[in-house]
PDB file of N, CA and C in Angstrom:
ATOM      1  N   UNK A   1       9.839  -6.978   8.633  1.00  0.00           N
ATOM      2  CA  UNK A   1       8.406  -6.727   8.511  1.00  0.00           C
ATOM      3  C   UNK A   1       7.881  -7.127   7.181  1.00  0.00           C
ATOM      4  N   UNK A   2       6.730  -7.670   7.191  1.00  0.00           N
ATOM      5  CA  UNK A   2       6.047  -8.054   5.900  1.00  0.00           C
ATOM      6  C   UNK A   2       4.678  -7.327   5.788  1.00  0.00           C
ATOM      7  N   UNK A   3       4.468  -6.656   4.816  1.00  0.00           N
ATOM      8  CA  UNK A   3       3.104  -6.027   4.467  1.00  0.00           C
ATOM      9  C   UNK A   3       2.542  -6.674   3.178  1.00  0.00           C
ATOM     10  N   UNK A   4       1.280  -7.181   3.151  1.00  0.00           N
ATOM     11  CA  UNK A   4       0.690  -7.625   2.037  1.00  0.00           C
ATOM     12  C   UNK A   4      -0.076  -6.489   1.399  1.00  0.00           C
ATOM     13  N   UNK A   5       0.727  -5.614   0.906  1.00  0.00           N
ATOM     14  CA  UNK A   5       0.113  -4.314   0.357  1.00  0.00           C
ATOM     15  C   UNK A   5      -0.660  -4.629  -0.838  1.00  0.00           C
ATOM     16  N   UNK A   6      -0.401  -5.711  -1.613  1.00  0.00           N
ATOM     17  CA  UNK A   6      -1.255  -5.929  -2.808  1.00  0.00           C
ATOM     18  C   UNK A   6      -2.685  -6.298  -2.492  1.00  0.00           C
ATOM     19  N   UNK A   7      -2.854  -6.857  -1.308  1.00  0.00           N
ATOM     20  CA  UNK A   7      -4.275  -7.244  -0.909  1.00  0.00           C
ATOM     21  C   UNK A   7      -4.788  -6.438   0.205  1.00  0.00           C
ATOM     22  N   UNK A   8      -4.049  -5.444   0.678  1.00  0.00           N
ATOM     23  CA  UNK A   8      -4.430  -4.554   1.806  1.00  0.00           C
ATOM     24  C   UNK A   8      -5.674  -3.767   1.417  1.00  0.00           C
ATOM     25  N   UNK A   9      -6.657  -3.622   2.272  1.00  0.00           N
ATOM     26  CA  UNK A   9      -7.899  -2.795   1.966  1.00  0.00           C
ATOM     27  C   UNK A   9      -8.033  -1.691   2.965  1.00  0.00           C
ATOM     28  N   UNK A  10      -7.337  -1.710   4.108  1.00  0.00           N
ATOM     29  CA  UNK A  10      -7.493  -0.757   5.040  1.00  0.00           C
ATOM     30  C   UNK A  10      -6.176  -0.126   5.416  1.00  0.00           C
ATOM     31  N   UNK A  11      -6.248   1.159   5.938  1.00  0.00           N
ATOM     32  CA  UNK A  11      -5.053   1.972   6.354  1.00  0.00           C
ATOM     33  C   UNK A  11      -5.534   2.632   7.663  1.00  0.00           C
ATOM     34  N   UNK A  12      -4.585   2.685   8.608  1.00  0.00           N
ATOM     35  CA  UNK A  12      -4.989   3.262   9.938  1.00  0.00           C
ATOM     36  C   UNK A  12      -5.010   4.749   9.873  1.00  0.00           C
ATOM     37  N   UNK A  13      -4.122   5.323   8.983  1.00  0.00           N
ATOM     38  CA  UNK A  13      -3.900   6.806   8.987  1.00  0.00           C
ATOM     39  C   UNK A  13      -3.636   7.309   7.604  1.00  0.00           C
ATOM     40  N   UNK A  14      -3.882   8.466   7.256  1.00  0.00           N
ATOM     41  CA  UNK A  14      -3.438   9.085   5.959  1.00  0.00           C
ATOM     42  C   UNK A  14      -2.432  10.137   6.220  1.00  0.00           C
ATOM     43  N   UNK A  15      -1.661  10.110   7.277  1.00  0.00           N
ATOM     44  CA  UNK A  15      -0.669  11.043   7.586  1.00  0.00           C
ATOM     45  C   UNK A  15       0.600  10.980   6.667  1.00  0.00           C
ATOM     46  N   UNK A  16       0.831   9.839   6.151  1.00  0.00           N
ATOM     47  CA  UNK A  16       2.032   9.752   5.135  1.00  0.00           C
ATOM     48  C   UNK A  16       1.642  10.143   3.789  1.00  0.00           C
ATOM     49  N   UNK A  17       2.179  11.208   3.284  1.00  0.00           N
ATOM     50  CA  UNK A  17       1.807  11.791   1.990  1.00  0.00           C
ATOM     51  C   UNK A  17       1.971  10.761   0.829  1.00  0.00           C
ATOM     52  N   UNK A  18       2.826   9.761   1.012  1.00  0.00           N
ATOM     53  CA  UNK A  18       3.165   8.692   0.037  1.00  0.00           C
ATOM     54  C   UNK A  18       1.911   7.753  -0.080  1.00  0.00           C
ATOM     55  N   UNK A  19       1.044   7.604   0.959  1.00  0.00           N
ATOM     56  CA  UNK A  19      -0.074   6.752   0.992  1.00  0.00           C
ATOM     57  C   UNK A  19      -1.326   7.385   0.347  1.00  0.00           C
ATOM     58  N   UNK A  20      -1.308   8.732   0.407  1.00  0.00           N
ATOM     59  CA  UNK A  20      -2.534   9.545   0.014  1.00  0.00           C
ATOM     60  C   UNK A  20      -2.981   9.239  -1.355  1.00  0.00           C
ATOM     61  N   UNK A  21      -2.196   9.090  -2.439  1.00  0.00           N
ATOM     62  CA  UNK A  21      -2.753   8.744  -3.712  1.00  0.00           C
ATOM     63  C   UNK A  21      -3.556   7.464  -3.766  1.00  0.00           C
ATOM     64  N   UNK A  22      -3.459   6.630  -2.799  1.00  0.00           N
ATOM     65  CA  UNK A  22      -4.043   5.255  -2.821  1.00  0.00           C
ATOM     66  C   UNK A  22      -5.263   5.233  -1.819  1.00  0.00           C
ATOM     67  N   UNK A  23      -5.513   6.277  -1.089  1.00  0.00           N
ATOM     68  CA  UNK A  23      -6.566   6.310  -0.099  1.00  0.00           C
ATOM     69  C   UNK A  23      -7.903   6.671  -0.912  1.00  0.00           C
ATOM     70  N   UNK A  24      -8.961   5.792  -0.657  1.00  0.00           N
ATOM     71  CA  UNK A  24     -10.289   6.104  -1.394  1.00  0.00           C
ATOM     72  C   UNK A  24     -11.111   7.063  -0.468  1.00  0.00           C
ATOM     73  N   UNK A  25     -10.933   8.209  -0.601  1.00  0.00           N
ATOM     74  CA  UNK A  25     -11.680   9.226   0.273  1.00  0.00           C
ATOM     75  C   UNK A  25     -13.115   9.190  -0.065  1.00  0.00           C
ATOM     76  N   UNK A  26     -13.543   8.812  -1.273  1.00  0.00           N
ATOM     77  CA  UNK A  26     -14.987   8.807  -1.599  1.00  0.00           C
ATOM     78  C   UNK A  26     -15.653   7.729  -0.815  1.00  0.00           C
ATOM     79  N   UNK A  27     -14.981   6.650  -0.511  1.00  0.00           N
ATOM     80  CA  UNK A  27     -15.654   5.527   0.253  1.00  0.00           C
ATOM     81  C   UNK A  27     -15.748   5.764   1.660  1.00  0.00           C
ATOM     82  N   UNK A  28     -15.107   6.897   2.142  1.00  0.00           N
ATOM     83  CA  UNK A  28     -15.180   7.221   3.556  1.00  0.00           C
ATOM     84  C   UNK A  28     -14.398   6.307   4.414  1.00  0.00           C
ATOM     85  N   UNK A  29     -14.585   6.454   5.756  1.00  0.00           N
ATOM     86  CA  UNK A  29     -13.832   5.664   6.740  1.00  0.00           C
ATOM     87  C   UNK A  29     -14.861   4.566   7.238  1.00  0.00           C
ATOM     88  N   UNK A  30     -14.260   3.501   7.752  1.00  0.00           N
ATOM     89  CA  UNK A  30     -14.980   2.363   8.284  1.00  0.00           C
ATOM     90  C   UNK A  30     -15.513   2.790   9.692  1.00  0.00           C
ATOM     91  N   UNK A  31     -16.390   2.075  10.294  1.00  0.00           N
ATOM     92  CA  UNK A  31     -16.965   2.426  11.628  1.00  0.00           C
ATOM     93  C   UNK A  31     -15.847   2.358  12.656  1.00  0.00           C
ATOM     94  N   UNK A  32     -14.769   1.578  12.252  1.00  0.00           N
ATOM     95  CA  UNK A  32     -13.636   1.536  13.302  1.00  0.00           C
ATOM     96  C   UNK A  32     -12.674   2.647  13.045  1.00  0.00           C
ATOM     97  N   UNK A  33     -12.795   3.436  11.988  1.00  0.00           N
ATOM     98  CA  UNK A  33     -12.017   4.657  11.757  1.00  0.00           C
ATOM     99  C   UNK A  33     -10.822   4.402  10.746  1.00  0.00           C
ATOM    100  N   UNK A  34     -10.885   3.211  10.117  1.00  0.00           N
ATOM    101  CA  UNK A  34      -9.799   2.972   9.148  1.00  0.00           C
ATOM    102  C   UNK A  34     -10.169   3.615   7.791  1.00  0.00           C
ATOM    103  N   UNK A  35      -9.204   3.918   7.065  1.00  0.00           N
ATOM    104  CA  UNK A  35      -9.383   4.481   5.563  1.00  0.00           C
ATOM    105  C   UNK A  35      -9.432   3.291   4.669  1.00  0.00           C
ATOM    106  N   UNK A  36     -10.250   3.356   3.669  1.00  0.00           N
ATOM    107  CA  UNK A  36     -10.276   2.345   2.636  1.00  0.00           C
ATOM    108  C   UNK A  36      -9.269   2.811   1.627  1.00  0.00           C
ATOM    109  N   UNK A  37      -8.539   1.749   1.089  1.00  0.00           N
ATOM    110  CA  UNK A  37      -7.498   2.051   0.175  1.00  0.00           C
ATOM    111  C   UNK A  37      -7.745   1.249  -1.168  1.00  0.00           C
ATOM    112  N   UNK A  38      -7.262   1.788  -2.285  1.00  0.00           N
ATOM    113  CA  UNK A  38      -7.282   1.107  -3.523  1.00  0.00           C
ATOM    114  C   UNK A  38      -6.003   0.198  -3.549  1.00  0.00           C
ATOM    115  N   UNK A  39      -6.212  -1.021  -3.570  1.00  0.00           N
ATOM    116  CA  UNK A  39      -5.006  -2.016  -3.398  1.00  0.00           C
ATOM    117  C   UNK A  39      -4.522  -2.372  -4.895  1.00  0.00           C
ATOM    118  N   UNK A  40      -3.435  -3.054  -4.991  1.00  0.00           N
ATOM    119  CA  UNK A  40      -2.930  -3.481  -6.316  1.00  0.00           C
ATOM    120  C   UNK A  40      -1.402  -3.336  -6.251  1.00  0.00           C
ATOM    121  N   UNK A  41      -0.917  -3.409  -7.452  1.00  0.00           N
ATOM    122  CA  UNK A  41       0.559  -3.441  -7.654  1.00  0.00           C
ATOM    123  C   UNK A  41       1.260  -2.073  -7.484  1.00  0.00           C
ATOM    124  N   UNK A  42       0.413  -0.990  -7.756  1.00  0.00           N
ATOM    125  CA  UNK A  42       0.836   0.519  -7.632  1.00  0.00           C
ATOM    126  C   UNK A  42       1.296   0.796  -6.299  1.00  0.00           C
ATOM    127  N   UNK A  43       0.462   0.516  -5.236  1.00  0.00           N
ATOM    128  CA  UNK A  43       0.954   0.888  -3.828  1.00  0.00           C
ATOM    129  C   UNK A  43       2.183   0.046  -3.501  1.00  0.00           C
ATOM    130  N   UNK A  44       2.249  -1.140  -3.961  1.00  0.00           N
ATOM    131  CA  UNK A  44       3.410  -1.998  -3.596  1.00  0.00           C
ATOM    132  C   UNK A  44       4.682  -1.329  -4.206  1.00  0.00           C
ATOM    133  N   UNK A  45       4.643  -0.951  -5.386  1.00  0.00           N
ATOM    134  CA  UNK A  45       5.859  -0.264  -6.043  1.00  0.00           C
ATOM    135  C   UNK A  45       6.176   1.028  -5.391  1.00  0.00           C
ATOM    136  N   UNK A  46       5.177   1.831  -5.104  1.00  0.00           N
ATOM    137  CA  UNK A  46       5.435   3.101  -4.332  1.00  0.00           C
ATOM    138  C   UNK A  46       6.048   2.860  -2.979  1.00  0.00           C
ATOM    139  N   UNK A  47       5.553   1.855  -2.261  1.00  0.00           N
ATOM    140  CA  UNK A  47       6.213   1.506  -0.961  1.00  0.00           C
ATOM    141  C   UNK A  47       7.626   1.023  -1.082  1.00  0.00           C
ATOM    142  N   UNK A  48       7.912   0.201  -2.127  1.00  0.00           N
ATOM    143  CA  UNK A  48       9.241  -0.339  -2.380  1.00  0.00           C
ATOM    144  C   UNK A  48      10.215   0.880  -2.735  1.00  0.00           C
ATOM    145  N   UNK A  49       9.808   1.801  -3.595  1.00  0.00           N
ATOM    146  CA  UNK A  49      10.540   2.854  -3.896  1.00  0.00           C
ATOM    147  C   UNK A  49      10.871   3.830  -2.883  1.00  0.00           C
ATOM    148  N   UNK A  50       9.896   4.033  -1.875  1.00  0.00           N
ATOM    149  CA  UNK A  50      10.128   4.918  -0.695  1.00  0.00           C
ATOM    150  C   UNK A  50      11.121   4.265   0.292  1.00  0.00           C
ATOM    151  N   UNK A  51      11.038   2.912   0.284  1.00  0.00           N
ATOM    152  CA  UNK A  51      11.970   2.268   1.262  1.00  0.00           C
ATOM    153  C   UNK A  51      13.285   1.909   0.640  1.00  0.00           C
ATOM    154  N   UNK A  52      13.425   1.935  -0.567  1.00  0.00           N
ATOM    155  CA  UNK A  52      14.683   1.576  -1.266  1.00  0.00           C
ATOM    156  C   UNK A  52      16.005   2.230  -0.681  1.00  0.00           C
ATOM    157  N   UNK A  53      16.035   3.485  -0.472  1.00  0.00           N
ATOM    158  CA  UNK A  53      17.185   4.097   0.098  1.00  0.00           C
ATOM    159  C   UNK A  53      17.760   3.515   1.393  1.00  0.00           C
ATOM    160  N   UNK A  54      16.783   2.824   2.126  1.00  0.00           N
ATOM    161  CA  UNK A  54      17.248   2.311   3.384  1.00  0.00           C
ATOM    162  C   UNK A  54      17.418   0.774   3.391  1.00  0.00           C
ATOM    163  N   UNK A  55      17.442   0.137   2.238  1.00  0.00           N
ATOM    164  CA  UNK A  55      17.558  -1.342   2.259  1.00  0.00           C
ATOM    165  C   UNK A  55      18.605  -1.738   1.173  1.00  0.00           C
ATOM    166  N   UNK A  56      19.222  -2.865   1.582  1.00  0.00           N
ATOM    167  CA  UNK A  56      20.099  -3.548   0.561  1.00  0.00           C
ATOM    168  C   UNK A  56      19.357  -4.436  -0.387  1.00  0.00           C
ATOM    169  N   UNK A  57      18.173  -4.901   0.003  1.00  0.00           N
ATOM    170  CA  UNK A  57      17.458  -5.801  -0.805  1.00  0.00           C
ATOM    171  C   UNK A  57      16.000  -5.527  -0.445  1.00  0.00           C
ATOM    172  N   UNK A  58      15.204  -5.464  -1.604  1.00  0.00           N
ATOM    173  CA  UNK A  58      13.633  -5.421  -1.400  1.00  0.00           C
ATOM    174  C   UNK A  58      13.046  -6.551  -2.085  1.00  0.00           C
ATOM    175  N   UNK A  59      12.305  -7.207  -1.295  1.00  0.00           N
ATOM    176  CA  UNK A  59      11.572  -8.458  -1.890  1.00  0.00           C
ATOM    177  C   UNK A  59      10.227  -8.115  -2.145  1.00  0.00           C
ATOM    178  N   UNK A  60       9.711  -8.185  -3.381  1.00  0.00           N
ATOM    179  CA  UNK A  60       8.316  -8.006  -3.640  1.00  0.00           C
ATOM    180  C   UNK A  60       7.694  -9.237  -4.120  1.00  0.00           C
ATOM    181  N   UNK A  61       6.715  -9.663  -3.428  1.00  0.00           N
ATOM    182  CA  UNK A  61       6.002 -10.953  -3.584  1.00  0.00           C
ATOM    183  C   UNK A  61       4.660 -10.665  -4.169  1.00  0.00           C
ATOM    184  N   UNK A  62       4.228 -11.310  -5.234  1.00  0.00           N
ATOM    185  CA  UNK A  62       2.874 -11.168  -5.852  1.00  0.00           C
ATOM    186  C   UNK A  62       2.137 -12.487  -5.796  1.00  0.00           C
ATOM    187  N   UNK A  63       0.773 -12.413  -5.971  1.00  0.00           N
ATOM    188  CA  UNK A  63       0.003 -13.514  -5.936  1.00  0.00           C
ATOM    189  C   UNK A  63       0.082 -14.276  -7.249  1.00  0.00           C
ATOM    190  N   UNK A  64       0.551 -13.673  -8.356  1.00  0.00           N
ATOM    191  CA  UNK A  64       0.718 -14.211  -9.634  1.00  0.00           C
ATOM    192  C   UNK A  64       2.102 -13.809 -10.126  1.00  0.00           C
ATOM    193  N   UNK A  65       2.746 -14.687 -10.928  1.00  0.00           N
ATOM    194  CA  UNK A  65       4.108 -14.346 -11.420  1.00  0.00           C
ATOM    195  C   UNK A  65       4.129 -13.428 -12.642  1.00  0.00           C
ATOM    196  N   UNK A  66       2.966 -12.741 -12.943  1.00  0.00           N
ATOM    197  CA  UNK A  66       2.900 -11.909 -14.030  1.00  0.00           C
ATOM    198  C   UNK A  66       2.628 -10.543 -13.626  1.00  0.00           C
ATOM    199  N   UNK A  67       3.498  -9.588 -13.893  1.00  0.00           N
ATOM    200  CA  UNK A  67       3.340  -8.153 -13.528  1.00  0.00           C
ATOM    201  C   UNK A  67       2.839  -7.335 -14.686  1.00  0.00           C
ATOM    202  N   UNK A  68       2.408  -7.920 -15.768  1.00  0.00           N
ATOM    203  CA  UNK A  68       2.013  -7.220 -16.972  1.00  0.00           C
ATOM    204  C   UNK A  68       0.533  -6.821 -16.801  1.00  0.00           C
TER     205      UNK A  68
END
């Protein structure tokens, strides 16, 4: 599976406690019921750390080669 978490702007549910720090509750939900999220490298890192115990290799792709 591949998720473009760095550019993601919507989330279907806030049930996963690991996603909650990135949900923009002030922006409210879309008319379709999606949650707005603050995207960027931080959610990508959090998702990789959460998945790490279950993977032999984690591939993180960025739009730019600079993580600074």
